[in-house]
Each structure stands twice: as structure tokens, then as C-alpha cells.
Amino acid sequence: MIRAVTILTENFADWETALVNATARGYYGFETRFATPNGTPVTSFGGMSVTPQLALEAIRLDELDLLIVCGGTIWQTDQAPDIAALLVAAHERKIVIAGICDGTRVLAQAGVLDKVRHTSNSAENLAATRYGGGAYYQDVPYAVADQRVVTAPGTAPVSFTAEILRALGIDDDNLKAYLAMHGAEHSKPA
């Protein structure tokens, strides 16, 4: 069973990681858990209250295959939890690391994006972190995966889901059908 932890903070962007967690748990049998600073309940941007299964401080990398950083407004403030050491250690262990929207800022600050192709909401969003990976930035509206690191702008939860699953070795007919189902919405005439 693949074990995943999604990091949530106060005012997290609830739509960004809902699809990947639902798909992974519901269709592929992943163990999905959620972690917050000190294990305290948080409220999403949309007003959804979440009581996590564990504290950030209790994440054990030897019990993990996938670590997701959900976006949210806190990542651009001094109230953001410092998870750089956790991300670096996870990357060194070849755990799949994924960040979406401002969750990519945290990966940049930790140095995880310094030598991998990646994306975000914009190049300027990451440049503000003073990271060293600007030459690897991809200005695209979909998720980018490279060396077991997956990044996406906040508007790309479908391709984010797909690239995470592919990074974990899942690229079956069910995933193709699922992606086609989500893409069908955009094929209707305007």
C-alpha cells in the first residue's frame, strides 16, 4: 500500500489536493493522512474544517511514499511552518514530493527545485524565495514532474494528480479514463 501525507495549514487551498487524495485513496487504495503544524485543526480557504491525523513534527519518513504540500496563503507569510529539513530529507530518500500553488514556494525555499524541472503559479512567485532553480522553471499551465518531484500551479489539480500517480509508477487504463473524464469538460464548444 502506498502511504501518503498531505501537509495542510490554516487557510489551505482545499481544491488543490482534494482530487489527488480522493483518487489515490478511492481508486488505488493509498493510505492518505493529513498533517498540520502541531496537529491542530485547520480551516480551508473555502471554510472546510479539517482535523488532521498527525502533527508535522510527527511525520516519519520511513513510513512514507508520498509527501504533498498543499498551497495556501500562509506560505507567503512569516507564519509558515519551517519544513525545509523534512523536504530535503524526503528528497534524499527518493520519496515522491509534490507541491501545488504556493506549496511550490516551500520546495523552492528548501532547495528541492534547484536542479529539477518545475513550475508554479509564476516564475516571479518562486523568484521571490531567492531559490537557485530559476533556469529549470517551466512556464506551463499544467503539472511538471522530474526526479520524483511534482509541481503545479494552483489551477492544475487534474494534471497534478496524474503526474503524482505516474511518479509512483501508476499509469494504467483507469488513470487514462479518469483524465479523459475530467478533460471532457473542456472539449465542449464555447
mmCIF file of C-alpha atoms in Angstrom:
data_model
loop_
_atom_site.group_PDB
_atom_site.id
_atom_site.type_symbol
_atom_site.label_atom_id
_atom_site.label_comp_id
_atom_site.label_asym_id
_atom_site.label_seq_id
_atom_site.Cartn_x
_atom_site.Cartn_y
_atom_site.Cartn_z
ATOM 1 C CA MET A 1 0.000 0.000 0.000
ATOM 2 C CA ILE A 2 1.309 3.443 -0.913
ATOM 3 C CA ARG A 3 1.413 5.783 2.077
ATOM 4 C CA ALA A 4 0.765 9.486 1.516
ATOM 5 C CA VAL A 5 0.785 12.522 3.786
ATOM 6 C CA THR A 6 -0.592 15.888 2.723
ATOM 7 C CA ILE A 7 0.588 18.945 4.639
ATOM 8 C CA LEU A 8 -2.185 21.436 5.365
ATOM 9 C CA THR A 9 -2.006 24.850 7.018
ATOM 10 C CA GLU A 10 -4.575 27.397 8.107
ATOM 11 C CA ASN A 11 -6.375 28.792 5.036
ATOM 12 C CA PHE A 12 -5.122 25.936 2.801
ATOM 13 C CA ALA A 13 -6.452 25.801 -0.776
ATOM 14 C CA ASP A 14 -8.877 22.900 -0.392
ATOM 15 C CA TRP A 15 -9.423 22.245 -4.123
ATOM 16 C CA GLU A 16 -5.741 21.743 -4.890
ATOM 17 C CA THR A 17 -5.151 18.363 -3.246
ATOM 18 C CA ALA A 18 -8.696 17.009 -2.872
ATOM 19 C CA LEU A 19 -8.616 15.270 -6.248
ATOM 20 C CA VAL A 20 -5.274 13.552 -5.770
ATOM 21 C CA ASN A 21 -6.197 12.286 -2.304
ATOM 22 C CA ALA A 22 -9.652 11.091 -3.377
ATOM 23 C CA THR A 23 -8.296 9.353 -6.478
ATOM 24 C CA ALA A 24 -5.368 7.788 -4.643
ATOM 25 C CA ARG A 25 -7.459 6.527 -1.735
ATOM 26 C CA GLY A 26 -10.689 5.660 -3.564
ATOM 27 C CA TYR A 27 -9.325 4.097 -6.738
ATOM 28 C CA TYR A 28 -5.830 2.934 -5.835
ATOM 29 C CA GLY A 29 -6.085 2.055 -2.140
ATOM 30 C CA PHE A 30 -3.492 4.522 -0.838
ATOM 31 C CA GLU A 31 -3.298 5.265 2.848
ATOM 32 C CA THR A 32 -3.928 9.019 2.901
ATOM 33 C CA ARG A 33 -3.233 11.082 6.001
ATOM 34 C CA PHE A 34 -3.101 14.777 6.726
ATOM 35 C CA ALA A 35 -0.618 16.690 8.867
ATOM 36 C CA THR A 36 -0.715 20.236 10.248
ATOM 37 C CA PRO A 37 1.558 22.292 12.479
ATOM 38 C CA ASN A 38 1.262 20.794 15.972
ATOM 39 C CA GLY A 39 -1.558 18.560 14.714
ATOM 40 C CA THR A 40 -4.104 21.318 15.263
ATOM 41 C CA PRO A 41 -7.337 21.522 13.274
ATOM 42 C CA VAL A 42 -7.257 23.959 10.349
ATOM 43 C CA THR A 43 -9.857 25.704 8.216
ATOM 44 C CA SER A 44 -9.514 25.856 4.444
ATOM 45 C CA PHE A 45 -9.832 28.832 2.129
ATOM 46 C CA GLY A 46 -13.372 27.597 1.385
ATOM 47 C CA GLY A 47 -14.300 27.199 5.071
ATOM 48 C CA MET A 48 -13.877 23.425 5.426
ATOM 49 C CA SER A 49 -12.605 22.358 8.853
ATOM 50 C CA VAL A 50 -10.074 19.520 8.948
ATOM 51 C CA THR A 51 -8.821 17.610 11.967
ATOM 52 C CA PRO A 52 -5.528 16.005 10.897
ATOM 53 C CA GLN A 53 -4.281 12.537 11.780
ATOM 54 C CA LEU A 54 -0.852 13.800 12.818
ATOM 55 C CA ALA A 55 1.376 16.756 13.518
ATOM 56 C CA LEU A 56 4.010 17.902 11.041
ATOM 57 C CA GLU A 57 6.537 17.194 13.742
ATOM 58 C CA ALA A 58 5.403 13.537 13.899
ATOM 59 C CA ILE A 59 5.877 12.719 10.207
ATOM 60 C CA ARG A 60 8.132 9.679 9.884
ATOM 61 C CA LEU A 61 9.790 9.370 6.509
ATOM 62 C CA ASP A 62 10.320 5.628 6.891
ATOM 63 C CA GLU A 63 6.512 5.328 6.843
ATOM 64 C CA LEU A 64 6.006 7.422 3.721
ATOM 65 C CA ASP A 65 5.993 7.073 -0.074
ATOM 66 C CA LEU A 66 4.478 10.439 -0.991
ATOM 67 C CA LEU A 67 4.632 13.869 0.660
ATOM 68 C CA ILE A 68 2.315 16.584 -0.692
ATOM 69 C CA VAL A 69 2.435 20.274 0.226
ATOM 70 C CA CYS A 70 -0.952 21.881 -0.340
ATOM 71 C CA GLY A 71 -0.983 25.540 -1.310
ATOM 72 C CA GLY A 72 -2.453 28.289 0.798
ATOM 73 C CA THR A 73 -1.946 31.881 1.757
ATOM 74 C CA ILE A 74 0.275 31.117 4.759
ATOM 75 C CA TRP A 75 3.239 30.072 2.579
ATOM 76 C CA GLN A 76 3.898 33.715 1.668
ATOM 77 C CA THR A 77 3.985 34.854 5.301
ATOM 78 C CA ASP A 78 6.317 34.566 8.265
ATOM 79 C CA GLN A 79 3.702 32.309 9.910
ATOM 80 C CA ALA A 80 4.557 29.453 7.532
ATOM 81 C CA PRO A 81 5.950 26.392 9.275
ATOM 82 C CA ASP A 82 9.586 25.610 8.502
ATOM 83 C CA ILE A 83 9.510 22.233 6.764
ATOM 84 C CA ALA A 84 12.704 22.636 4.717
ATOM 85 C CA ALA A 85 14.621 19.914 6.574
ATOM 86 C CA LEU A 86 11.702 17.493 6.171
ATOM 87 C CA LEU A 87 11.525 18.147 2.415
ATOM 88 C CA VAL A 88 15.276 17.799 1.907
ATOM 89 C CA ALA A 89 15.341 14.532 3.855
ATOM 90 C CA ALA A 90 12.350 13.186 1.897
ATOM 91 C CA HIS A 91 14.003 14.126 -1.408
ATOM 92 C CA GLU A 92 17.262 12.440 -0.374
ATOM 93 C CA ARG A 93 15.289 9.258 0.397
ATOM 94 C CA LYS A 94 13.664 9.378 -3.066
ATOM 95 C CA ILE A 95 10.183 9.855 -1.599
ATOM 96 C CA VAL A 96 7.886 11.471 -4.157
ATOM 97 C CA ILE A 97 7.466 15.123 -3.157
ATOM 98 C CA ALA A 98 4.676 17.235 -4.627
ATOM 99 C CA GLY A 99 3.829 20.902 -4.242
ATOM 100 C CA ILE A 100 0.992 22.852 -5.791
ATOM 101 C CA CYS A 101 0.403 26.601 -5.960
ATOM 102 C CA ASP A 102 2.245 28.276 -3.092
ATOM 103 C CA GLY A 103 3.258 24.819 -1.864
ATOM 104 C CA THR A 104 5.889 25.057 -4.608
ATOM 105 C CA ARG A 105 7.415 28.039 -2.787
ATOM 106 C CA VAL A 106 8.277 25.785 0.139
ATOM 107 C CA LEU A 107 10.015 23.310 -2.168
ATOM 108 C CA ALA A 108 11.956 26.191 -3.709
ATOM 109 C CA GLN A 109 12.981 27.588 -0.320
ATOM 110 C CA ALA A 110 14.226 24.141 0.728
ATOM 111 C CA GLY A 111 16.408 23.879 -2.391
ATOM 112 C CA VAL A 112 14.468 20.899 -3.750
ATOM 113 C CA LEU A 113 13.743 22.733 -7.028
ATOM 114 C CA ASP A 114 17.315 23.877 -7.644
ATOM 115 C CA LYS A 115 18.123 21.083 -10.142
ATOM 116 C CA VAL A 116 14.771 19.712 -11.333
ATOM 117 C CA ARG A 117 12.330 20.914 -13.976
ATOM 118 C CA HIS A 118 9.374 22.531 -12.193
ATOM 119 C CA THR A 119 6.520 25.009 -12.421
ATOM 120 C CA SER A 120 4.392 27.148 -10.108
ATOM 121 C CA ASN A 121 1.827 29.932 -10.319
ATOM 122 C CA SER A 122 4.508 32.081 -11.999
ATOM 123 C CA ALA A 123 8.269 32.427 -12.235
ATOM 124 C CA GLU A 124 8.016 35.571 -10.099
ATOM 125 C CA ASN A 125 6.264 33.606 -7.357
ATOM 126 C CA LEU A 126 9.313 31.388 -6.956
ATOM 127 C CA ALA A 127 11.925 34.080 -7.656
ATOM 128 C CA ALA A 128 10.678 35.873 -4.544
ATOM 129 C CA THR A 129 12.099 32.968 -2.499
ATOM 130 C CA ARG A 130 15.623 33.612 -3.898
ATOM 131 C CA TYR A 131 15.983 29.957 -4.855
ATOM 132 C CA GLY A 132 18.639 28.642 -7.219
ATOM 133 C CA GLY A 133 16.464 26.815 -9.743
ATOM 134 C CA GLY A 134 15.214 29.589 -11.994
ATOM 135 C CA ALA A 135 16.873 28.042 -15.054
ATOM 136 C CA TYR A 136 14.716 24.918 -14.594
ATOM 137 C CA TYR A 137 11.397 26.769 -14.378
ATOM 138 C CA GLN A 138 8.766 25.701 -16.942
ATOM 139 C CA ASP A 139 6.146 28.347 -17.773
ATOM 140 C CA VAL A 140 3.242 25.941 -18.359
ATOM 141 C CA PRO A 141 -0.352 25.713 -17.077
ATOM 142 C CA TYR A 142 -0.052 22.043 -16.063
ATOM 143 C CA ALA A 143 1.948 19.915 -13.621
ATOM 144 C CA VAL A 144 5.610 19.115 -14.216
ATOM 145 C CA ALA A 145 7.355 16.010 -12.852
ATOM 146 C CA ASP A 146 11.097 15.477 -12.704
ATOM 147 C CA GLN A 147 13.238 13.237 -10.492
ATOM 148 C CA ARG A 148 10.300 12.275 -8.237
ATOM 149 C CA VAL A 149 9.374 15.939 -7.656
ATOM 150 C CA VAL A 150 5.965 17.109 -8.903
ATOM 151 C CA THR A 151 4.946 20.758 -9.091
ATOM 152 C CA ALA A 152 1.854 22.529 -10.403
ATOM 153 C CA PRO A 153 0.134 25.890 -10.488
ATOM 154 C CA GLY A 154 -2.962 26.084 -8.311
ATOM 155 C CA THR A 155 -5.168 25.864 -11.406
ATOM 156 C CA ALA A 156 -3.923 22.384 -12.346
ATOM 157 C CA PRO A 157 -5.205 19.813 -9.814
ATOM 158 C CA VAL A 158 -6.018 17.256 -12.554
ATOM 159 C CA SER A 159 -2.545 17.128 -14.126
ATOM 160 C CA PHE A 160 -1.083 17.349 -10.592
ATOM 161 C CA THR A 161 -2.969 14.160 -9.716
ATOM 162 C CA ALA A 162 -1.832 12.448 -12.915
ATOM 163 C CA GLU A 163 1.845 13.338 -12.519
ATOM 164 C CA ILE A 164 1.914 12.247 -8.876
ATOM 165 C CA LEU A 165 0.449 8.867 -9.772
ATOM 166 C CA ARG A 166 2.857 8.478 -12.686
ATOM 167 C CA ALA A 167 5.807 9.360 -10.421
ATOM 168 C CA LEU A 168 4.665 6.466 -8.230
ATOM 169 C CA GLY A 169 4.553 4.099 -11.221
ATOM 170 C CA ILE A 170 0.793 4.222 -11.844
ATOM 171 C CA ASP A 171 -0.186 4.921 -15.456
ATOM 172 C CA ASP A 172 -2.949 2.445 -16.232
ATOM 173 C CA ASP A 173 -6.131 2.495 -18.310
ATOM 174 C CA ASN A 174 -8.129 3.607 -15.253
ATOM 175 C CA LEU A 175 -5.975 6.716 -14.915
ATOM 176 C CA LYS A 176 -6.278 7.457 -18.637
ATOM 177 C CA ALA A 177 -10.076 7.127 -18.436
ATOM 178 C CA TYR A 178 -10.190 9.294 -15.329
ATOM 179 C CA LEU A 179 -8.140 12.025 -17.008
ATOM 180 C CA ALA A 180 -10.286 11.838 -20.145
ATOM 181 C CA MET A 181 -13.397 12.224 -17.995
ATOM 182 C CA HIS A 182 -12.018 15.424 -16.432
ATOM 183 C CA GLY A 183 -10.766 16.720 -19.767
ATOM 184 C CA ALA A 184 -14.145 16.189 -21.459
ATOM 185 C CA GLU A 185 -15.462 19.292 -19.712
ATOM 186 C CA HIS A 186 -13.095 21.442 -21.764
ATOM 187 C CA SER A 187 -13.944 19.901 -25.135
ATOM 188 C CA LYS A 188 -17.473 21.299 -25.386
ATOM 189 C CA PRO A 189 -17.978 24.257 -27.725
ATOM 190 C CA ALA A 190 -17.909 27.681 -26.097
#
